[in-house]
Amino acid sequence: MSTLSLFDNFPPEIEQLRQEINHHNYRYYALDDPQITDADYDRLMQRLRELETQYPAAITPDSPTQRVGATPLSAFTTVVHELPMLSLDNAFSDEDLLAFNQRVQDRLKITDDVEYACELKLDGIAVSLLYRDGLLVRGATRGDGTNGEDITQNVRTIKSIPLRLAGTGYPAVLEVRGEIYMPKAGFNALNEKARAADEKLFVNPRNAAAGSLRQLDSRITASRPLEMCAYSVGWVDGGTLPETHSGILAALKTWGFLTNRETQVAKNIHEAMAFYRQIGEKRNELAYDIDGIVFKVNSRQLQESLGFISRAPRWAIAYKFPAQEESTILLDVEFQVGRTGAVTPVARLQPVFVGGVTVSNATLHNRDEINRLGIKIGDTVIIRRAGDVIPQIVQVVETKRPTDARAIAFPEHCPVCNSPVETVADEAVARCSGGLVCAAQRKEAIKHFASRKAMNVEGLGDKLVEQLVDLGLVSNLADIYALTREQLAAMERMGEKSADNILTALENSKKTSLAKFIYALGIREVGESTARNFANYFGSFEALAAADQDALQQVPDVGPVVAHFVAEFFVQESNRVAVAALRNAGVHWDNIEVAAPEALPLKGLTYVLTGTLEALSRDDAKAHLLALGAKVAGSVSAKTDYVVAGPGAGSKLAKAEELGLKVIDEARLLELLREHGRQV
Ligand SMILES: [Zn+2]
């Protein structure tokens, strides 16, 4: 039955494309067995769109191109469900489930096993879809079960919902019921995007699905990763349906619906219980959230005999899994210091049973997270614990905020070592600046100090460092040089021979280089090559320790962040004490000869590099100029003395000319560098 039969002037390719696209949708969603790649699918859609642009009169409402409505609604209209959408009774234990089975048998006056269709209860939004002659004509929310909202525009955008039924044999009027949900991966990606844009996060996938369906502009709904899983039928007219519930699900699949792939038929209530346990074990690995298993008497004839009680069927029950979200109270926030110095706020909660365990702590990640949640001490909060994931606070119940709720104060000093806590711009994490002295960071600091590229103390490995710190034998860097043969030999898997080897390695490590020593201190962001640049530029440890941030930034490859960390390191008395202790223990190196800054030939001159340099990289050119005492600035100003302009120089060159500055090319720069003894 082609809708185009009256318009034979349209190319037949249009209808062929639609059929092909619908077929691939069916393979993808109903059968979970796609035959083409996403790219090929997109090409079919693209071709159909082109043809429909050429022949606009050929567009039909069920064309796969017509999923997204053009104009937003001003409000949702109300839909009265032809047959009410009922709720289900719940079971919370095996006893509840056995009692349900007993009631079914009693009512049917049988003692034989009852067969049950077992389905996963997806955690989403229940909807009703109405098809007339195979065409989707209405989509509605469950609402209160009697009245729902018309969300036709929005359900049309969900690709797993057929606009036109596939196959044959469907009733003339068919109401399909199911759950619209957001798979976990799509939910995480959506929140990831919101986080990057500093927008409000969705609390959980169900919340995100509900929010997405409640959009008046269907283009927003279309952009959300929603799916629908069909689980039953409602109003049916002009046709017959299979005799069992499992048969109906199979029919729905042939008509193009996504049905849950875990669905099974249990011969009796004991098999049903086993199914519940089997799914419970893999609940966290599923691609979507579920909150229980629904058991339905499989025979429709028996369903009819059982009937309904108030608003729930007597023939079905939902056996719930332990809740993954609960509310509790935030009692306090404490701050923990990690081994890299990160200061993390930890929520102390009134203990609550959630996700199968009792939770009394949850991480709050960082200051941004606290601001995003708008959380205060004393608040009622919603905790989510899905699977083995660390419990999260996902929402604050602001209506329950007590009048004496307190703001969360981030500490200015490390709770472990009392060093200042710092937050670097663009980094959400606050860190203890204690470095060498912070007990929380001690093990990592010592491991790094002893490592091969640092002081190279062979044999003083990670395991041994941990033991020595745990036993209190080492608490700061210099302590390793005070270790005795007896102390080392008493360690696990050590003998006198290995103890001697380590003592020799310790002794040998005392003679080092300035670059290695700077690197060994583990100053944040100071890697091997930066440490070498510092050594070559300053020549002595004293000069480095005395440099201010401006001076530090004159070193090749050193920007404001590194300069800040280095300056901060030396500001702290405790770090200076640690260095002095190391020197007292015998650590030494040779200073490097550097010309006194006043004697440098380009002292007092500021250069700006712009355009492409061919013989030198920008970094090398900068390093040479710095070595000769010049400053290298990023932008042109009246303080600039020379602009080195290569091909393609743009606004900086224009500005230099405007200010009447001296402009030289790369050839002149190379000459200059050679004149002052640089090898270029
Ligand atoms: Zn600290």
XYZ file of C-alpha atoms and ligand atoms in Angstrom:
681
model
C 0.000 0.000 0.000
C 1.984 2.928 -1.262
C 0.946 6.416 -0.278
C 2.479 7.627 -3.502
C 0.326 5.663 -5.893
C -1.584 8.777 -6.950
C 1.582 10.714 -7.696
C 3.371 8.673 -10.264
C 5.414 11.664 -11.327
C 7.600 11.255 -8.192
C 10.706 9.117 -8.617
C 10.092 5.618 -7.208
C 13.467 5.922 -5.480
C 11.805 8.015 -2.748
C 9.579 5.187 -1.571
C 12.356 2.633 -2.075
C 14.665 4.673 0.148
C 12.033 4.930 2.873
C 11.495 1.201 2.847
C 15.194 0.571 2.931
C 15.722 2.984 5.834
C 12.796 1.498 7.783
C 14.216 -1.952 7.180
C 17.589 -0.920 8.573
C 15.921 0.685 11.593
C 14.152 -2.616 12.185
C 17.415 -4.562 11.903
C 19.115 -2.134 14.242
C 16.526 -1.668 16.974
C 14.181 -4.660 16.927
C 16.721 -7.307 15.937
C 19.911 -5.724 17.275
C 21.543 -6.966 14.099
C 22.419 -4.069 11.790
C 23.364 -4.877 8.212
C 24.966 -1.581 7.263
C 27.335 0.884 8.856
C 26.117 4.124 10.425
C 27.851 6.015 7.623
C 25.939 4.077 4.934
C 22.711 4.657 6.846
C 23.446 8.376 6.970
C 24.024 8.384 3.219
C 20.598 6.831 2.592
C 19.001 9.488 4.802
C 20.921 12.201 3.009
C 19.786 10.967 -0.397
C 16.173 10.837 0.765
C 16.400 14.391 2.109
C 17.771 15.591 -1.229
C 14.945 13.991 -3.165
C 12.337 15.335 -0.757
C 13.783 18.822 -1.153
C 13.365 18.428 -4.901
C 9.852 17.006 -4.560
C 8.366 18.569 -1.425
C 4.880 17.323 -2.311
C 6.179 13.746 -1.926
C 6.861 14.208 1.812
C 4.621 12.057 4.015
C 4.331 12.331 7.802
C 5.790 8.825 8.257
C 8.851 9.515 6.149
C 11.995 8.824 8.213
C 13.071 12.421 7.511
C 10.050 13.768 9.344
C 10.935 12.762 12.884
C 11.665 16.237 14.173
C 8.886 18.818 14.238
C 9.693 22.287 12.985
C 7.734 24.411 15.434
C 7.871 24.168 19.216
C 4.600 23.671 21.095
C 3.292 26.308 23.486
C 1.973 23.663 25.896
C 1.239 19.950 26.033
C -2.391 18.929 25.597
C -4.021 16.303 27.767
C -4.701 12.793 26.541
C -7.327 10.601 28.184
C -6.102 6.999 28.040
C -8.678 4.709 26.445
C -7.633 2.014 28.914
C -6.041 3.233 32.126
C -2.302 2.674 32.492
C -2.173 0.753 35.757
C 0.520 0.515 38.327
C 2.076 -2.698 39.609
C 2.245 -4.183 43.060
C 5.752 -4.466 44.443
C 7.643 -7.315 46.057
C 10.728 -6.634 48.157
C 11.667 -10.172 49.230
C 11.421 -13.788 48.148
C 8.598 -14.207 50.680
C 6.626 -11.437 48.975
C 7.121 -13.144 45.622
C 6.098 -16.586 46.937
C 3.028 -15.029 48.550
C 2.122 -13.481 45.200
C 2.394 -16.874 43.492
C 0.252 -18.396 46.230
C -2.450 -15.766 45.707
C -2.421 -16.473 41.956
C -2.784 -20.222 42.518
C -5.507 -19.767 45.151
C -7.511 -17.471 42.948
C -7.197 -19.838 39.981
C -7.905 -22.790 42.332
C -4.873 -24.681 41.036
C -1.744 -26.197 42.554
C 0.120 -26.594 39.242
C 3.088 -24.397 38.374
C 2.183 -21.036 36.888
C 4.256 -19.856 33.920
C 5.621 -16.314 34.184
C 7.004 -13.917 31.614
C 10.022 -12.243 33.261
C 11.019 -8.772 32.121
C 13.535 -6.213 33.276
C 11.889 -3.158 34.776
C 13.646 -0.291 33.064
C 14.038 2.897 35.023
C 12.485 5.414 32.666
C 9.189 7.019 31.728
C 6.125 4.907 30.869
C 4.490 5.908 27.600
C 1.623 4.886 25.343
C 1.925 4.868 21.551
C -1.194 4.664 19.399
C -1.028 3.189 15.890
C -3.883 3.284 13.382
C -3.474 1.162 10.287
C 0.173 0.816 11.175
C 0.895 4.548 11.409
C 1.953 6.257 14.628
C -0.775 8.798 15.400
C -0.230 9.636 19.064
C 2.288 9.364 21.852
C 1.367 10.096 25.462
C 2.901 9.959 28.913
C 1.349 7.757 31.556
C 0.502 10.775 33.701
C -1.731 9.711 36.571
C -2.746 6.589 34.656
C -6.006 8.114 33.409
C -4.792 11.407 31.954
C -1.444 11.820 30.291
C 0.244 14.460 28.185
C 0.395 14.405 24.408
C 4.078 14.073 23.518
C 3.595 12.892 19.924
C 6.101 15.410 18.532
C 8.741 14.178 20.956
C 8.249 10.413 20.661
C 8.481 10.756 16.887
C 12.126 11.827 17.294
C 13.113 8.549 18.992
C 14.540 6.265 16.344
C 13.651 3.013 18.088
C 9.965 3.980 17.804
C 8.633 3.012 14.355
C 6.625 5.754 12.621
C 5.142 2.997 10.489
C 4.888 -0.588 11.744
C 6.969 -3.256 10.037
C 5.717 -6.709 9.019
C 2.089 -7.765 8.846
C -0.734 -8.988 11.060
C -0.949 -6.022 13.384
C -4.428 -4.901 14.536
C -5.986 -1.844 12.856
C -5.849 -0.048 16.197
C -2.890 -0.937 18.351
C -1.779 0.818 21.512
C 1.770 -0.133 22.445
C 3.114 0.558 25.907
C 6.690 0.792 26.915
C 9.395 2.650 28.734
C 11.409 5.527 27.316
C 14.839 5.618 28.914
C 18.310 6.979 28.410
C 21.123 4.395 28.204
C 23.944 4.972 30.704
C 26.527 5.794 28.034
C 24.306 8.483 26.514
C 23.550 9.850 29.967
C 27.235 10.087 30.847
C 28.045 11.813 27.559
C 25.187 14.282 28.065
C 26.383 15.158 31.568
C 29.960 15.360 30.368
C 28.861 17.998 27.859
C 26.840 19.857 30.484
C 29.817 19.804 32.847
C 32.104 21.244 30.162
C 29.578 23.999 29.471
C 29.192 24.623 33.212
C 25.499 23.766 33.013
C 23.335 21.984 35.541
C 23.840 18.218 35.556
C 21.110 15.617 35.369
C 20.810 13.599 38.542
C 20.309 10.197 36.900
C 19.321 8.677 33.548
C 15.617 8.596 34.426
C 15.669 12.256 35.320
C 17.444 13.031 32.044
C 14.900 11.000 30.050
C 11.984 12.754 31.755
C 13.529 16.170 31.155
C 14.153 15.334 27.526
C 10.548 14.237 26.952
C 9.151 17.322 28.632
C 10.598 19.637 25.983
C 8.141 21.745 24.028
C 10.715 21.977 21.255
C 11.105 18.521 19.754
C 14.459 19.482 18.262
C 15.885 19.347 21.785
C 14.347 15.929 22.388
C 15.808 14.755 19.066
C 19.282 15.674 20.286
C 18.989 13.449 23.371
C 20.027 9.774 23.315
C 16.641 8.217 24.130
C 15.372 4.705 23.427
C 12.062 3.008 23.905
C 11.532 -0.566 24.986
C 8.031 -1.945 24.309
C 6.584 -4.158 27.063
C 2.854 -4.556 26.525
C -0.212 -3.545 24.552
C -3.189 -1.508 25.704
C -6.176 -0.743 23.522
C -6.531 -3.129 20.564
C -9.216 -3.152 17.873
C -9.611 -4.849 14.523
C -7.270 -7.787 14.975
C -6.142 -10.508 17.325
C -3.084 -10.970 19.463
C -1.070 -14.038 20.520
C -2.303 -16.100 23.481
C 0.623 -15.385 25.764
C 2.399 -12.296 26.979
C 5.703 -13.612 25.643
C 3.958 -14.141 22.290
C 2.851 -10.506 22.283
C 6.405 -9.356 22.933
C 7.620 -11.496 20.029
C 4.924 -9.963 17.788
C 5.903 -6.438 18.861
C 9.442 -7.224 17.816
C 8.337 -8.311 14.329
C 6.405 -5.030 14.046
C 9.597 -3.116 14.538
C 9.783 -2.430 18.270
C 12.785 -2.742 20.478
C 11.888 -5.294 23.154
C 14.166 -6.138 26.043
C 16.650 -8.808 25.056
C 16.954 -10.316 28.525
C 13.265 -11.271 28.622
C 12.598 -14.922 29.525
C 9.743 -17.255 30.338
C 9.980 -19.066 33.698
C 8.176 -22.387 34.107
C 7.355 -21.609 37.723
C 7.992 -19.127 40.516
C 11.313 -20.762 41.443
C 12.722 -20.246 37.979
C 11.416 -16.685 38.189
C 13.338 -16.176 41.416
C 16.496 -17.579 39.844
C 16.067 -15.117 36.967
C 15.787 -12.263 39.460
C 19.086 -13.271 41.030
C 20.843 -13.814 37.737
C 19.893 -10.331 36.496
C 20.665 -8.805 39.889
C 24.246 -10.009 39.534
C 24.728 -8.306 36.214
C 22.571 -5.286 36.922
C 25.531 -2.923 36.937
C 26.948 -4.186 33.658
C 23.701 -3.561 31.769
C 23.705 -0.623 29.353
C 20.715 0.943 31.132
C 19.352 1.373 34.655
C 16.780 -1.090 35.948
C 15.040 -1.067 39.298
C 13.544 -4.531 39.392
C 12.077 -7.476 37.519
C 8.434 -7.637 36.445
C 6.758 -11.049 36.535
C 3.548 -11.456 34.549
C 1.349 -14.560 34.373
C 2.163 -15.563 30.811
C -1.228 -16.919 29.721
C -3.594 -14.146 28.704
C -6.537 -16.370 29.480
C -5.343 -16.788 33.056
C -4.696 -13.036 33.215
C -8.325 -12.457 32.390
C -9.535 -14.890 35.054
C -7.373 -13.133 37.622
C -8.507 -9.616 36.750
C -7.660 -6.487 38.699
C -7.732 -5.231 42.225
C -8.137 -1.453 42.610
C -5.609 -0.052 40.127
C -3.234 -2.986 39.754
C -3.496 -6.274 37.889
C -3.637 -9.427 40.047
C -1.468 -11.221 37.491
C 1.698 -9.140 37.681
C 4.197 -7.985 40.273
C 7.435 -5.974 40.275
C 10.202 -7.483 42.401
C 12.398 -4.492 43.230
C 16.168 -4.383 43.536
C 17.725 -2.436 46.404
C 17.339 1.275 45.718
C 20.349 3.022 44.193
C 19.270 6.397 45.489
C 18.294 7.434 48.979
C 18.102 10.670 50.867
C 20.088 11.400 53.982
C 21.652 14.331 55.826
C 25.040 15.920 55.288
C 26.476 16.038 58.804
C 29.846 17.564 58.019
C 32.554 17.922 55.409
C 36.119 16.865 56.103
C 39.150 17.377 53.909
C 41.519 14.596 52.947
C 44.941 15.058 51.416
C 45.926 12.573 48.739
C 49.425 11.395 47.941
C 49.839 14.044 45.258
C 48.653 16.750 47.627
C 45.148 17.041 46.214
C 42.791 18.258 48.924
C 39.460 16.478 48.543
C 36.271 17.320 50.413
C 34.610 14.230 51.869
C 30.994 14.321 52.976
C 30.157 12.746 56.320
C 26.608 11.480 56.062
C 23.999 10.156 58.370
C 24.405 6.424 57.528
C 21.928 5.301 54.877
C 21.314 1.965 53.142
C 21.711 2.503 49.402
C 22.776 0.287 46.497
C 22.939 -2.687 48.849
C 25.382 -1.224 51.407
C 25.376 1.258 54.255
C 26.961 4.498 53.143
C 28.289 7.088 55.584
C 30.812 8.943 53.367
C 30.723 10.320 49.864
C 33.250 12.282 47.862
C 32.439 15.834 46.884
C 35.346 15.914 44.389
C 36.310 19.588 44.488
C 35.180 23.134 45.013
C 33.417 23.309 41.630
C 31.286 20.327 42.554
C 30.318 21.942 45.866
C 29.344 25.130 44.052
C 27.438 23.242 41.384
C 25.415 21.337 43.971
C 24.930 24.456 46.079
C 25.325 22.210 49.111
C 25.503 23.247 52.766
C 26.193 21.320 55.955
C 22.864 20.244 57.435
C 21.237 19.791 54.022
C 19.122 16.817 53.078
C 20.872 15.284 50.086
C 20.215 12.486 47.614
C 22.913 9.832 47.467
C 23.346 7.594 44.469
C 25.380 4.429 44.554
C 25.164 2.458 41.319
C 27.262 -0.684 41.314
C 30.771 -0.446 42.650
C 30.951 3.218 41.878
C 31.888 5.460 44.805
C 28.713 6.928 46.330
C 27.873 10.333 44.919
C 25.797 13.189 46.201
C 23.630 13.988 43.210
C 21.191 16.517 44.533
C 20.336 18.809 47.394
C 16.734 18.916 48.585
C 16.615 22.660 49.041
C 13.105 22.700 50.442
C 14.404 20.756 53.439
C 17.305 23.100 54.229
C 17.397 23.902 57.965
C 17.765 27.526 59.011
C 21.122 26.808 60.647
C 22.679 25.211 57.526
C 26.352 26.180 57.246
C 28.363 26.976 54.130
C 31.274 24.627 53.420
C 34.562 26.394 54.072
C 37.533 25.176 52.079
C 40.626 25.088 54.291
C 43.367 27.586 53.583
C 45.924 25.335 55.230
C 46.583 21.646 54.777
C 44.857 19.638 57.521
C 47.884 17.313 57.615
C 50.915 19.619 57.532
C 49.451 23.127 57.785
C 51.142 24.335 54.582
C 49.056 26.714 52.451
C 46.468 25.107 50.166
C 46.480 26.484 46.659
C 44.211 26.389 43.671
C 45.737 27.093 40.313
C 43.662 28.881 37.695
C 42.037 26.413 35.263
C 42.457 23.578 37.724
C 39.529 22.510 39.856
C 41.761 20.721 42.339
C 43.087 22.440 45.439
C 46.486 21.200 46.569
C 48.610 21.228 49.650
C 51.787 23.091 48.805
C 53.685 21.222 51.535
C 55.442 18.952 49.064
C 58.417 17.569 50.959
C 57.066 18.025 54.444
C 53.463 16.920 54.087
C 53.057 13.497 55.673
C 50.257 12.738 53.232
C 52.681 13.239 50.345
C 55.780 11.904 52.055
C 55.954 8.465 50.460
C 55.571 9.834 46.956
C 58.127 12.567 47.596
C 60.722 10.060 48.848
C 60.068 7.586 46.031
C 60.565 10.361 43.520
C 63.718 11.647 45.250
C 65.324 8.200 45.189
C 64.268 7.365 41.626
C 66.740 6.727 38.849
C 66.471 10.047 37.021
C 66.607 11.943 40.316
C 69.149 10.906 42.989
C 69.399 7.387 41.593
C 69.579 5.461 44.874
C 69.663 1.954 43.494
C 67.737 -0.560 45.620
C 65.634 2.019 47.441
C 62.448 1.033 45.621
C 58.792 1.884 46.205
C 58.053 -1.088 48.505
C 61.018 -0.370 50.722
C 60.188 3.345 50.946
C 56.652 2.463 52.056
C 57.936 0.136 54.770
C 60.471 2.678 56.019
C 57.846 5.422 56.205
C 55.259 3.142 57.815
C 57.755 2.143 60.474
C 58.597 5.781 61.137
C 62.252 5.328 60.184
C 62.027 7.921 57.452
C 59.827 10.996 57.638
C 61.720 13.482 55.535
C 64.132 13.259 52.632
C 67.376 13.627 54.578
C 66.380 10.750 56.879
C 67.312 8.253 54.168
C 70.958 9.250 54.618
C 70.752 8.430 58.327
C 69.573 4.844 57.812
C 71.769 2.215 59.435
C 72.856 -1.199 58.253
C 70.834 -2.850 61.062
C 67.669 -0.934 60.215
C 67.877 -1.815 56.521
C 68.814 -5.450 57.094
C 65.739 -5.896 59.298
C 63.353 -5.016 56.478
C 61.297 -7.628 54.613
C 63.207 -9.577 51.995
C 66.461 -7.824 52.881
C 69.734 -9.189 54.100
C 73.013 -7.655 55.173
C 74.293 -7.823 51.625
C 71.383 -5.837 50.185
C 71.587 -3.430 53.123
C 75.225 -2.797 52.290
C 74.376 -2.267 48.638
C 71.791 0.341 49.532
C 74.181 2.123 51.881
C 76.750 2.262 49.069
C 74.098 3.563 46.631
C 73.089 6.209 49.166
C 76.662 7.302 49.612
C 77.235 7.475 45.837
C 74.028 9.460 45.318
C 75.348 12.302 47.445
C 77.489 13.475 44.556
C 74.946 14.721 42.061
C 74.355 17.550 39.594
C 72.436 20.753 40.201
C 69.867 19.772 37.530
C 69.253 16.364 39.106
C 68.944 17.842 42.559
C 66.365 20.401 41.397
C 64.436 17.646 39.653
C 64.675 15.363 42.722
C 62.865 17.900 44.898
C 59.647 17.039 43.057
C 58.465 20.630 42.645
C 55.179 20.512 40.765
C 55.484 20.852 36.990
C 59.283 20.787 37.155
C 60.321 17.834 35.041
C 63.817 16.801 33.992
C 64.244 19.261 31.149
C 62.821 22.210 33.069
C 65.173 21.373 35.953
C 68.093 21.374 33.496
C 67.028 24.767 32.133
C 66.895 26.178 35.642
C 70.347 24.803 36.439
C 71.887 26.217 33.273
C 70.225 29.570 33.672
C 70.885 30.212 37.348
C 74.059 28.198 37.784
C 73.591 27.786 41.533
C 70.900 26.591 43.871
C 71.068 29.854 45.820
C 70.339 31.900 42.684
C 67.341 29.721 41.835
C 65.978 29.880 45.378
C 66.307 33.669 45.394
C 64.649 34.273 42.009
C 61.253 35.953 41.901
C 58.518 34.928 39.475
C 59.594 37.428 36.810
C 63.158 36.179 36.906
C 61.981 32.562 36.793
C 59.956 33.267 33.671
C 63.064 34.361 31.837
C 64.176 30.720 31.781
C 63.430 28.898 28.491
C 60.099 27.033 28.561
C 59.078 28.439 31.903
C 55.643 30.051 31.992
C 53.665 31.630 34.799
C 52.373 28.306 36.196
C 55.808 26.746 36.655
C 57.241 30.018 37.932
C 54.460 30.161 40.484
C 55.095 26.623 41.780
C 58.833 27.174 42.041
C 58.501 30.507 43.832
C 55.894 29.014 46.158
C 58.203 26.090 46.944
C 61.022 28.312 48.102
C 58.793 30.671 50.032
C 58.117 27.886 52.473
C 60.465 27.622 55.387
C 59.871 23.870 55.692
C 61.194 23.266 52.184
C 64.289 25.351 52.842
C 64.873 23.342 56.016
C 64.527 20.077 54.061
C 67.103 21.249 51.500
C 69.511 22.364 54.217
C 69.176 18.973 55.911
C 70.090 17.232 52.649
C 73.178 19.390 52.246
C 74.139 18.702 55.852
C 73.824 15.006 55.096
C 76.460 15.493 52.407
C 74.488 15.980 49.203
C 76.551 18.196 46.928
C 77.097 19.267 43.305
C 79.206 21.634 41.267
C 77.826 25.012 40.348
C 77.636 25.928 36.688
C 79.488 28.975 35.380
C 77.085 31.614 34.216
C 78.022 35.144 33.349
C 76.904 37.727 35.848
C 73.629 39.114 34.513
C 75.025 42.671 34.346
C 77.777 41.458 32.031
C 75.442 39.871 29.480
C 75.583 41.625 26.106
C 71.834 41.995 25.515
C 71.035 42.933 29.115
C 68.129 45.385 29.302
C 66.851 44.775 25.771
C 63.407 43.370 25.032
C 62.746 41.314 21.895
C 59.506 40.158 20.320
C 59.477 37.244 17.850
C 56.802 37.125 15.163
C 56.158 35.365 11.868
C 57.894 32.175 10.740
C 61.545 31.581 11.533
C 63.274 29.149 9.198
C 66.753 28.380 10.548
C 65.726 28.346 14.223
C 62.631 27.241 16.061
C 60.858 29.953 17.993
C 61.880 28.218 21.265
C 65.552 27.999 20.288
C 65.650 31.638 19.215
C 64.105 32.575 22.538
C 66.582 30.415 24.498
C 69.560 32.060 22.752
C 68.283 35.571 23.367
C 67.573 34.772 27.022
C 71.049 33.313 27.421
C 72.467 36.612 26.217
C 70.495 38.483 28.842
C 67.647 39.796 26.683
C 63.996 39.610 27.664
C 61.632 38.001 25.198
C 58.090 39.351 25.348
C 54.919 37.962 23.798
C 53.447 41.235 22.645
C 54.680 44.464 21.134
C 54.632 47.598 23.254
C 56.516 50.850 23.646
C 58.950 48.922 25.886
C 59.949 46.635 23.007
C 63.400 47.309 21.587
C 63.528 44.892 18.650
C 60.938 42.959 16.684
C 62.271 39.919 14.855
C 59.863 39.464 11.952
C 59.809 36.366 9.753
C 57.573 35.724 6.731
C 53.873 35.905 7.529
C 54.307 38.381 10.386
C 50.966 40.073 10.931
C 49.544 42.420 13.523
C 52.695 42.498 15.681
C 54.750 43.749 12.765
C 52.093 46.340 11.911
C 52.101 47.531 15.500
C 55.913 47.693 15.578
C 55.875 49.888 12.470
C 53.176 52.056 13.973
C 55.307 52.571 17.103
C 58.418 53.130 15.014
C 60.295 50.188 16.613
C 63.402 48.567 15.152
C 62.469 45.554 13.046
C 65.044 42.944 12.034
C 64.739 39.745 9.996
C 65.964 36.262 10.853
C 69.247 36.677 8.965
C 70.118 39.698 11.105
C 69.127 37.807 14.268
C 71.459 34.921 13.333
C 74.299 37.402 12.727
C 73.669 38.979 16.097
C 73.677 35.644 17.890
C 76.937 34.605 16.173
C 78.566 37.937 17.035
C 77.966 37.050 20.672
C 79.380 33.572 20.358
C 76.197 31.545 20.040
C 76.506 28.566 17.732
C 73.610 28.811 15.283
Zn 50.012 18.996 53.542
